[in-house]
PDB file of C-alpha atoms in Angstrom:
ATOM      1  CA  UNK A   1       0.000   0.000   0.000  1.00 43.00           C
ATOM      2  CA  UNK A   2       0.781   3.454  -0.996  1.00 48.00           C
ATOM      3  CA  UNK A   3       1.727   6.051   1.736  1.00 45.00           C
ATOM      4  CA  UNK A   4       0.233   9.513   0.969  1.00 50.00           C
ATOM      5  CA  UNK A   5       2.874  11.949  -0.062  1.00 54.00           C
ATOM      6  CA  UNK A   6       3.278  14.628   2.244  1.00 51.00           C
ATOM      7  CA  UNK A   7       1.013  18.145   1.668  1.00 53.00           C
ATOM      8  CA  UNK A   8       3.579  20.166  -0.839  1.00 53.00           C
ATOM      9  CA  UNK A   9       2.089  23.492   1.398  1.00 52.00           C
ATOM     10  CA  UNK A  10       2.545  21.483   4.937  1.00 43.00           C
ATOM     11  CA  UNK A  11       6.137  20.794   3.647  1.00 46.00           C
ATOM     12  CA  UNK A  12       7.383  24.419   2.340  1.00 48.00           C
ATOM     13  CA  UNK A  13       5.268  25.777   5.750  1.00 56.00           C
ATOM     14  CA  UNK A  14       7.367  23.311   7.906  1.00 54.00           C
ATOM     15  CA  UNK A  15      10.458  24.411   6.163  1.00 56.00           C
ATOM     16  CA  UNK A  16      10.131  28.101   6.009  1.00 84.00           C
ATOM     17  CA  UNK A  17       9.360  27.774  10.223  1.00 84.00           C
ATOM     18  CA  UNK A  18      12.971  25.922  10.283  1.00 85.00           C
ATOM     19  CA  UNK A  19      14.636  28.609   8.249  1.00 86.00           C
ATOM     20  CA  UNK A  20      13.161  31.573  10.433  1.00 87.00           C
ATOM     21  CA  UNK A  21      14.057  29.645  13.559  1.00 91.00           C
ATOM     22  CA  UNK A  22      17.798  28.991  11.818  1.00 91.00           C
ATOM     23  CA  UNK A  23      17.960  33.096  10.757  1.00 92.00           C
ATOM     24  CA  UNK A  24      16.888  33.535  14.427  1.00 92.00           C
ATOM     25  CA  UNK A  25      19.599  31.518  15.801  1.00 94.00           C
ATOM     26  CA  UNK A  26      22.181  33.199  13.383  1.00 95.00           C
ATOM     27  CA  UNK A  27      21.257  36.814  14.531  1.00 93.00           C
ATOM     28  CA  UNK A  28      21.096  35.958  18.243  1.00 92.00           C
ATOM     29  CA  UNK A  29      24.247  34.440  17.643  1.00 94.00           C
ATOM     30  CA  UNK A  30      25.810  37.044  16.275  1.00 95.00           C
ATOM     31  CA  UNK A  31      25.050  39.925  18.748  1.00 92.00           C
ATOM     32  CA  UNK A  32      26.777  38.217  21.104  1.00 90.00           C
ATOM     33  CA  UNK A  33      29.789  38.152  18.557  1.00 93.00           C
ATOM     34  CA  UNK A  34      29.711  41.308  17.531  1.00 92.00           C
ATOM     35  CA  UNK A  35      29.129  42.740  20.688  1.00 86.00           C
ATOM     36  CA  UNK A  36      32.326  41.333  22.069  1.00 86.00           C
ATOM     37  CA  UNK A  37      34.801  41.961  19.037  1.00 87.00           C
ATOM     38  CA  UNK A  38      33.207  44.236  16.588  1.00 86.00           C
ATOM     39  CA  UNK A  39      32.140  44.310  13.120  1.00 89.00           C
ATOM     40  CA  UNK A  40      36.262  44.256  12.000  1.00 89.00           C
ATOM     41  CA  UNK A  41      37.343  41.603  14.658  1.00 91.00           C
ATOM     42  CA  UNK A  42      33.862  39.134  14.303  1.00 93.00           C
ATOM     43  CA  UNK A  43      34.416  36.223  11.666  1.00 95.00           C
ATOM     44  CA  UNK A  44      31.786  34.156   9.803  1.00 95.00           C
ATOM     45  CA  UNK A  45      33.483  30.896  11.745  1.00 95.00           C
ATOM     46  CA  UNK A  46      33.214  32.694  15.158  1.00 96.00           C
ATOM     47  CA  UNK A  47      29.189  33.560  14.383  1.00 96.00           C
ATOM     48  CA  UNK A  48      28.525  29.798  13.040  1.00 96.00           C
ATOM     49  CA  UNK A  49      30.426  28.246  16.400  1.00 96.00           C
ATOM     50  CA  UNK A  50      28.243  30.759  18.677  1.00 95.00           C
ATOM     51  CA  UNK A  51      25.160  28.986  16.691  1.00 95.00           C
ATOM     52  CA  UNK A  52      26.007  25.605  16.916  1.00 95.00           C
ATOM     53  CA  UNK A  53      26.114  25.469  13.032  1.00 93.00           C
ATOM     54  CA  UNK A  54      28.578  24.692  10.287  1.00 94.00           C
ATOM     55  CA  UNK A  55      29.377  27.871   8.171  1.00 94.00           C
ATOM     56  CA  UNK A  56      28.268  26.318   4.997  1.00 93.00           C
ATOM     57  CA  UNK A  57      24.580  26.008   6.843  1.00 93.00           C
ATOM     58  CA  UNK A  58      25.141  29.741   8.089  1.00 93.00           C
ATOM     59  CA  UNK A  59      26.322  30.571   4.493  1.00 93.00           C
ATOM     60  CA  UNK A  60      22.827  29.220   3.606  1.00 92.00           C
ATOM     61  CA  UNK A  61      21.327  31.757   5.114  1.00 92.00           C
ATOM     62  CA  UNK A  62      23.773  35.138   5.020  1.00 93.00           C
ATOM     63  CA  UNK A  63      26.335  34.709   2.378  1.00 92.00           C
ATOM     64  CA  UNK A  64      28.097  37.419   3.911  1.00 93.00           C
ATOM     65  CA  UNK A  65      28.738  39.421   7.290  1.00 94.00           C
ATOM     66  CA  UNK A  66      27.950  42.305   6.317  1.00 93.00           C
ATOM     67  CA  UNK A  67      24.440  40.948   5.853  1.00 93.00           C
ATOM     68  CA  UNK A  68      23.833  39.716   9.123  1.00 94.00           C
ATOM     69  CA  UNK A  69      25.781  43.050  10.821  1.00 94.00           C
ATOM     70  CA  UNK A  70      22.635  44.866   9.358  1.00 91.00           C
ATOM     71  CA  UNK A  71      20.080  42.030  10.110  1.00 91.00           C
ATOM     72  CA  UNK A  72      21.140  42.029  14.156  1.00 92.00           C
ATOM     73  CA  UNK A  73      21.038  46.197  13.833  1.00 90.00           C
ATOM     74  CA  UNK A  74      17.341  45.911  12.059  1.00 86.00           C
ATOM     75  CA  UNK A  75      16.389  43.637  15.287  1.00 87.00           C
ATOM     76  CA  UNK A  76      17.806  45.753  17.599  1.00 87.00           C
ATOM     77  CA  UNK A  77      16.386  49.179  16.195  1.00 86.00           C
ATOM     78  CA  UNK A  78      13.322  47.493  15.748  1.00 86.00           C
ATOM     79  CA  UNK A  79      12.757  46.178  19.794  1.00 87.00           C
ATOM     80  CA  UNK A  80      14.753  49.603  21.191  1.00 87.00           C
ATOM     81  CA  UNK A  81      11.804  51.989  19.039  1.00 89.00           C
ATOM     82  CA  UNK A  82       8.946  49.642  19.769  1.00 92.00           C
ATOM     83  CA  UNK A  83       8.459  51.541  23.631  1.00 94.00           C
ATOM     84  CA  UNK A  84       8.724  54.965  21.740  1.00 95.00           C
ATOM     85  CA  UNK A  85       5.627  53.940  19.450  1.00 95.00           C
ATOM     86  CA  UNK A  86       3.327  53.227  22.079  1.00 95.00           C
ATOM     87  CA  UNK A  87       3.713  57.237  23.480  1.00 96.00           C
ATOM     88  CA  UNK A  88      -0.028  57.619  23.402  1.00 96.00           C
ATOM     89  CA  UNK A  89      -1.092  60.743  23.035  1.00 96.00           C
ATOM     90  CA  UNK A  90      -4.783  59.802  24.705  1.00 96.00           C
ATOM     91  CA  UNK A  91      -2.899  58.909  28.238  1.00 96.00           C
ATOM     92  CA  UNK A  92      -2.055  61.018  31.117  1.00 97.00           C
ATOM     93  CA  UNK A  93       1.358  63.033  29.359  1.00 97.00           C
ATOM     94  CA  UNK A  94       3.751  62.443  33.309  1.00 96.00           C
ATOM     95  CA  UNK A  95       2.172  58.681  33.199  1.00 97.00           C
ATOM     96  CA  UNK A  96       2.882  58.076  29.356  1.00 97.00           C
ATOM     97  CA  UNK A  97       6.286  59.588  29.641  1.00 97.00           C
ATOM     98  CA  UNK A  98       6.979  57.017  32.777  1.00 97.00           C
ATOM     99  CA  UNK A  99       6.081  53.691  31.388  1.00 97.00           C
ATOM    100  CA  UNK A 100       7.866  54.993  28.206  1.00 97.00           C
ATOM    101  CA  UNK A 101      11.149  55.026  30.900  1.00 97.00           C
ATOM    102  CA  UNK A 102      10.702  52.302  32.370  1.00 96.00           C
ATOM    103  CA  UNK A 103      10.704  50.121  29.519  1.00 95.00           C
ATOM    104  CA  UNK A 104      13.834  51.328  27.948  1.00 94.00           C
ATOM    105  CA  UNK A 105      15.281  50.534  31.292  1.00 94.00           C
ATOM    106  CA  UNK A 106      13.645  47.028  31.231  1.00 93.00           C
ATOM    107  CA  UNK A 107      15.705  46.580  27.513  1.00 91.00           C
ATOM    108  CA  UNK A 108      18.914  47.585  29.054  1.00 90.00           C
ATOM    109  CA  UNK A 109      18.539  45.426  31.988  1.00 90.00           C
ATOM    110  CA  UNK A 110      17.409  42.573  29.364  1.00 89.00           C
ATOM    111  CA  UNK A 111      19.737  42.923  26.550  1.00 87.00           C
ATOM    112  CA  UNK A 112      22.168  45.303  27.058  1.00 87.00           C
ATOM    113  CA  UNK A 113      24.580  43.599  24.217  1.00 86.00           C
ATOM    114  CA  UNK A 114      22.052  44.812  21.731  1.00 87.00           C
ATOM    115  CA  UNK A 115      22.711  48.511  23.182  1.00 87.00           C
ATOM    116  CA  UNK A 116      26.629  48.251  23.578  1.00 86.00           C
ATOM    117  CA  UNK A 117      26.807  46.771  19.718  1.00 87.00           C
ATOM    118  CA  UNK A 118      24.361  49.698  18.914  1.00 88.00           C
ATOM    119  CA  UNK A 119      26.148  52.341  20.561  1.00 88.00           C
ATOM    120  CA  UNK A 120      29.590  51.626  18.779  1.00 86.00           C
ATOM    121  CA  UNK A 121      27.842  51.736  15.530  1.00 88.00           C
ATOM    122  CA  UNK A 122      27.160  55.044  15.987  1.00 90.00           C
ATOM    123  CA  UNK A 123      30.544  55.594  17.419  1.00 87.00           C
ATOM    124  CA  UNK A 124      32.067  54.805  14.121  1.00 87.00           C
ATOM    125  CA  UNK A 125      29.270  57.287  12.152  1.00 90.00           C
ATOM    126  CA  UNK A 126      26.589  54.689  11.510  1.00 89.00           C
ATOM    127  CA  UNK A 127      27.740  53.812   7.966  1.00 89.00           C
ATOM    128  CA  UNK A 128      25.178  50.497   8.048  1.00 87.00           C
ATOM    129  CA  UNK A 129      21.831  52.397   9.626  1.00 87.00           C
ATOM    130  CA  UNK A 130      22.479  56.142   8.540  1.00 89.00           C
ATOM    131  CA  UNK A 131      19.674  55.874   6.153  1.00 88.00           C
ATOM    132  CA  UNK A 132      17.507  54.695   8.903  1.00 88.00           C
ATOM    133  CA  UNK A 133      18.700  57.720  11.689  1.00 90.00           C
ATOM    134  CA  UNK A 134      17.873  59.878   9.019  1.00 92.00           C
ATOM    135  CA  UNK A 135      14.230  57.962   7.886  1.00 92.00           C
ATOM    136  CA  UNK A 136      12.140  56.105   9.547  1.00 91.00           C
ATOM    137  CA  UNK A 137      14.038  56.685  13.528  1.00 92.00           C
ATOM    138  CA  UNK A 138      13.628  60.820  12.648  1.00 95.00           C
ATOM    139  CA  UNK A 139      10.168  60.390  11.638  1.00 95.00           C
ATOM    140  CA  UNK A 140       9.117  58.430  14.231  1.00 96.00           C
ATOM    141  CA  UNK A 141      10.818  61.668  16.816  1.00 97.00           C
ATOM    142  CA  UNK A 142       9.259  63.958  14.889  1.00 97.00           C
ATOM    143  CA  UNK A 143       5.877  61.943  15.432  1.00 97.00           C
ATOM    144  CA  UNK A 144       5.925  61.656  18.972  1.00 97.00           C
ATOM    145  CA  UNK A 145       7.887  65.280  19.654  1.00 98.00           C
ATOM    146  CA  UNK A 146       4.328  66.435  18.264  1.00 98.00           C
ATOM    147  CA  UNK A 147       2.551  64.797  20.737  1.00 98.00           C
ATOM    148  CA  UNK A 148       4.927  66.203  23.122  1.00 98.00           C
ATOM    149  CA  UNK A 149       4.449  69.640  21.778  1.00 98.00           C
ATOM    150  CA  UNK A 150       0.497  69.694  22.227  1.00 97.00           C
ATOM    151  CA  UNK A 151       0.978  68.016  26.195  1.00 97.00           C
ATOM    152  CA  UNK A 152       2.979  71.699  26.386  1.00 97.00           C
ATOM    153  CA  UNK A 153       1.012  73.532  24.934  1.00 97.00           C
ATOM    154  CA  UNK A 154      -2.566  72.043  26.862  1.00 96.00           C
ATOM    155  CA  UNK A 155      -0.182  73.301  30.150  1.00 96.00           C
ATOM    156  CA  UNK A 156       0.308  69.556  30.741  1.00 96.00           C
ATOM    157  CA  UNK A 157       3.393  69.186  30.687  1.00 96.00           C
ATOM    158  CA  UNK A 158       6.394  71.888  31.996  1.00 96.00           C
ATOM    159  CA  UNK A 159       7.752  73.280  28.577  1.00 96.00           C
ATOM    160  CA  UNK A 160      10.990  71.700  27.765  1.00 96.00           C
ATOM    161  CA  UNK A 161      12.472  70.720  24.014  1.00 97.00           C
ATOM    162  CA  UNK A 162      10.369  67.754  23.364  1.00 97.00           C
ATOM    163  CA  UNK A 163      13.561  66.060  20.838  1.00 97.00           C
ATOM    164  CA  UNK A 164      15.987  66.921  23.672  1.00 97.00           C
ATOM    165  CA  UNK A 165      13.785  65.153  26.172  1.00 97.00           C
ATOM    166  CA  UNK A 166      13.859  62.413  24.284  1.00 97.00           C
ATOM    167  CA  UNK A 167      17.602  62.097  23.465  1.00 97.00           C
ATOM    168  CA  UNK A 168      18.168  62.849  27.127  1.00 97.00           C
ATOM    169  CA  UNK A 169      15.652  59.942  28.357  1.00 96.00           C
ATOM    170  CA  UNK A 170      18.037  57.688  25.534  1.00 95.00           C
ATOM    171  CA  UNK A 171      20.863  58.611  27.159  1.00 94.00           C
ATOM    172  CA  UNK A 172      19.946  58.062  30.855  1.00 95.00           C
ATOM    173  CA  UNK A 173      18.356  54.516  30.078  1.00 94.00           C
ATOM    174  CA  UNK A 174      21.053  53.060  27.749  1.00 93.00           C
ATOM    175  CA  UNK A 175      23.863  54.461  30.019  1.00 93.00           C
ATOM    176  CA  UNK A 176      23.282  51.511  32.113  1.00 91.00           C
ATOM    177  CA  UNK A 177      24.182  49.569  29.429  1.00 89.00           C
ATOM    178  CA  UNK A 178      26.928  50.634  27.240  1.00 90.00           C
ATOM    179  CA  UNK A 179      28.492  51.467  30.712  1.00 91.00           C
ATOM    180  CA  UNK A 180      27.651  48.921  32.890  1.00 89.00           C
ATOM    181  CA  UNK A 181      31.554  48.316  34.302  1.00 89.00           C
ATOM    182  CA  UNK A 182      31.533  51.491  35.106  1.00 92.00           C
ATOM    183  CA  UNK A 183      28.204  52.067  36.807  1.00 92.00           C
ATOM    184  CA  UNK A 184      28.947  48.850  39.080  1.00 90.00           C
ATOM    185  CA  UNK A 185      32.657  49.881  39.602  1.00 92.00           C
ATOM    186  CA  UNK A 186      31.410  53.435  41.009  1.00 93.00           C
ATOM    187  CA  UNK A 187      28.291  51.644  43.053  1.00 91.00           C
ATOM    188  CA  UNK A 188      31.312  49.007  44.403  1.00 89.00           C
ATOM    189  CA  UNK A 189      28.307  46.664  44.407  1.00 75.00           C
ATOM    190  CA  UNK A 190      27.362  43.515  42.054  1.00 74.00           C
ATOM    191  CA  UNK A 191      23.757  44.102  42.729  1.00 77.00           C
ATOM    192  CA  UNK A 192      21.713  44.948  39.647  1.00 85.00           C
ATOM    193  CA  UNK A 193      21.711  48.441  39.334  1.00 90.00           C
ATOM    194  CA  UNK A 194      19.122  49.511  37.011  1.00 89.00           C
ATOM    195  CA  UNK A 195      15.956  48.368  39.804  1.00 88.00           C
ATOM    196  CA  UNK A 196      17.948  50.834  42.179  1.00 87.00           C
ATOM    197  CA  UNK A 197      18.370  53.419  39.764  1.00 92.00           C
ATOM    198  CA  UNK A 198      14.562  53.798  38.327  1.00 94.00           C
ATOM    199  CA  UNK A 199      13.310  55.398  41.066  1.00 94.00           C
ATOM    200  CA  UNK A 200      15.992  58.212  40.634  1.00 95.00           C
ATOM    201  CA  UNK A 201      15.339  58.610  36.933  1.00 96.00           C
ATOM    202  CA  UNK A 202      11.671  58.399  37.427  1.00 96.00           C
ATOM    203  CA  UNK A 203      11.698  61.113  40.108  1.00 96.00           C
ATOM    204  CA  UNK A 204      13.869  63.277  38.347  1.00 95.00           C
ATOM    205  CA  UNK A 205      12.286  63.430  34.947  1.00 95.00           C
ATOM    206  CA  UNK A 206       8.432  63.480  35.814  1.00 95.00           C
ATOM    207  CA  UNK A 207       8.899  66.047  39.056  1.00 94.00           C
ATOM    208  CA  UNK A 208      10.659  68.492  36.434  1.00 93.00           C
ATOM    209  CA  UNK A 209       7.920  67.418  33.811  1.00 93.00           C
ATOM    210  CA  UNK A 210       5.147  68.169  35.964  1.00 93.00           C
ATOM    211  CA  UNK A 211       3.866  71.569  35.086  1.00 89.00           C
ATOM    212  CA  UNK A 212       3.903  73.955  37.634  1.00 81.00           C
TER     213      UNK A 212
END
């Protein structure tokens, strides 16, 4: 007797999970890589050993570095923004602008290899993501610096320069971790220091947001 052949759409469904598992694997892989060494001092063999592949099967999948460089940036734009977009312009301005804190401090406590490789990108003048600083990551300021604006100019919100708040919340929240051996080498603890710090930031920011 005859076995069925396999659905042709059950097969190429089952297969195109496996591949987007595989990329996953390679990109995961890879920030830790590139985190460590760089893009100059990360090889192909080093990414394939971090994900338990041979570099023909990683081949498969990014015939060249370069390509997954700009895939783990993509990934890592793309969760760092995602808090930004939900700046809802129907909530409370002081309450939005707190849970918008607080979760860029929850991604530096989580994956703070995704901010350090980040961070030297833009050290060395963002020649992989300029198009996007420049695109869709000024749009999406401009966007919510307009909600911003209108929180101002309601008298709900202290007047400040809503880009600059921004940038300034950026650079508070990822401090913790493009710096983190610094941060725990001036706290002399090995504590986590980001649940310490939140209720600093968050007192500092909303009590000179609220409007007076």
């Amino acid at each position: 007797m005859n076995r069925p052949e396999p659905d042709p759409a059950l097969r190429a469904t089952t297969r195109t999970r496996i591949q987007s598992r595989n990329r996953e694997i390679i990109v995961q892989a890879a920030l830790e890589v590139f985190s460590t060494y760089g893009f100059r001092g990360t090889t192909l063999d080093q990414i394939a050993a971090k994900a338990g592949m041979s570099k023909p099967n990683l081949l498969y999948y990014f015939p060249r570095k370069e390509g997954i460089y700009v895939a783990v940036l993509e990934e890592t734009l793309t969760e760092w923004l995602e808090p930004l977009t939900r700046l809802d312009e129907a909530g409370d301005p002081v309450d939005e602008i707190r849970k918008y804190i607080v979760l860029k401090l929850e991604l530096s406590r989580r994956n703070p290899a995704a901010s350090r490789l980040f961070a030297n990108e833009i050290l060395h003048g963002a020649p992989s993501i300029g198009g996007f600083l420049t695109g869709p990551l000024r749009a999406l300021v401009d966007e919510k610096s307009a909600i911003i604006s209108r929180w101002i100019a309601e008298g709900r919100l202290a007047p400040v320069d809503p880009r600059h708040l921004i940038i300034t919340i950026w650079a508070v929240t990822q401090h913790y971790a493009d710096f983190d051996v610094q941060v725990r080498a001036v706290l002399g603890s090995e504590a986590e220091p980001i649940p310490d710090a939140e209720a600093t930031i968050l007192s500092i920011f909303l009590n000179g947001l609220r409007p007076r």
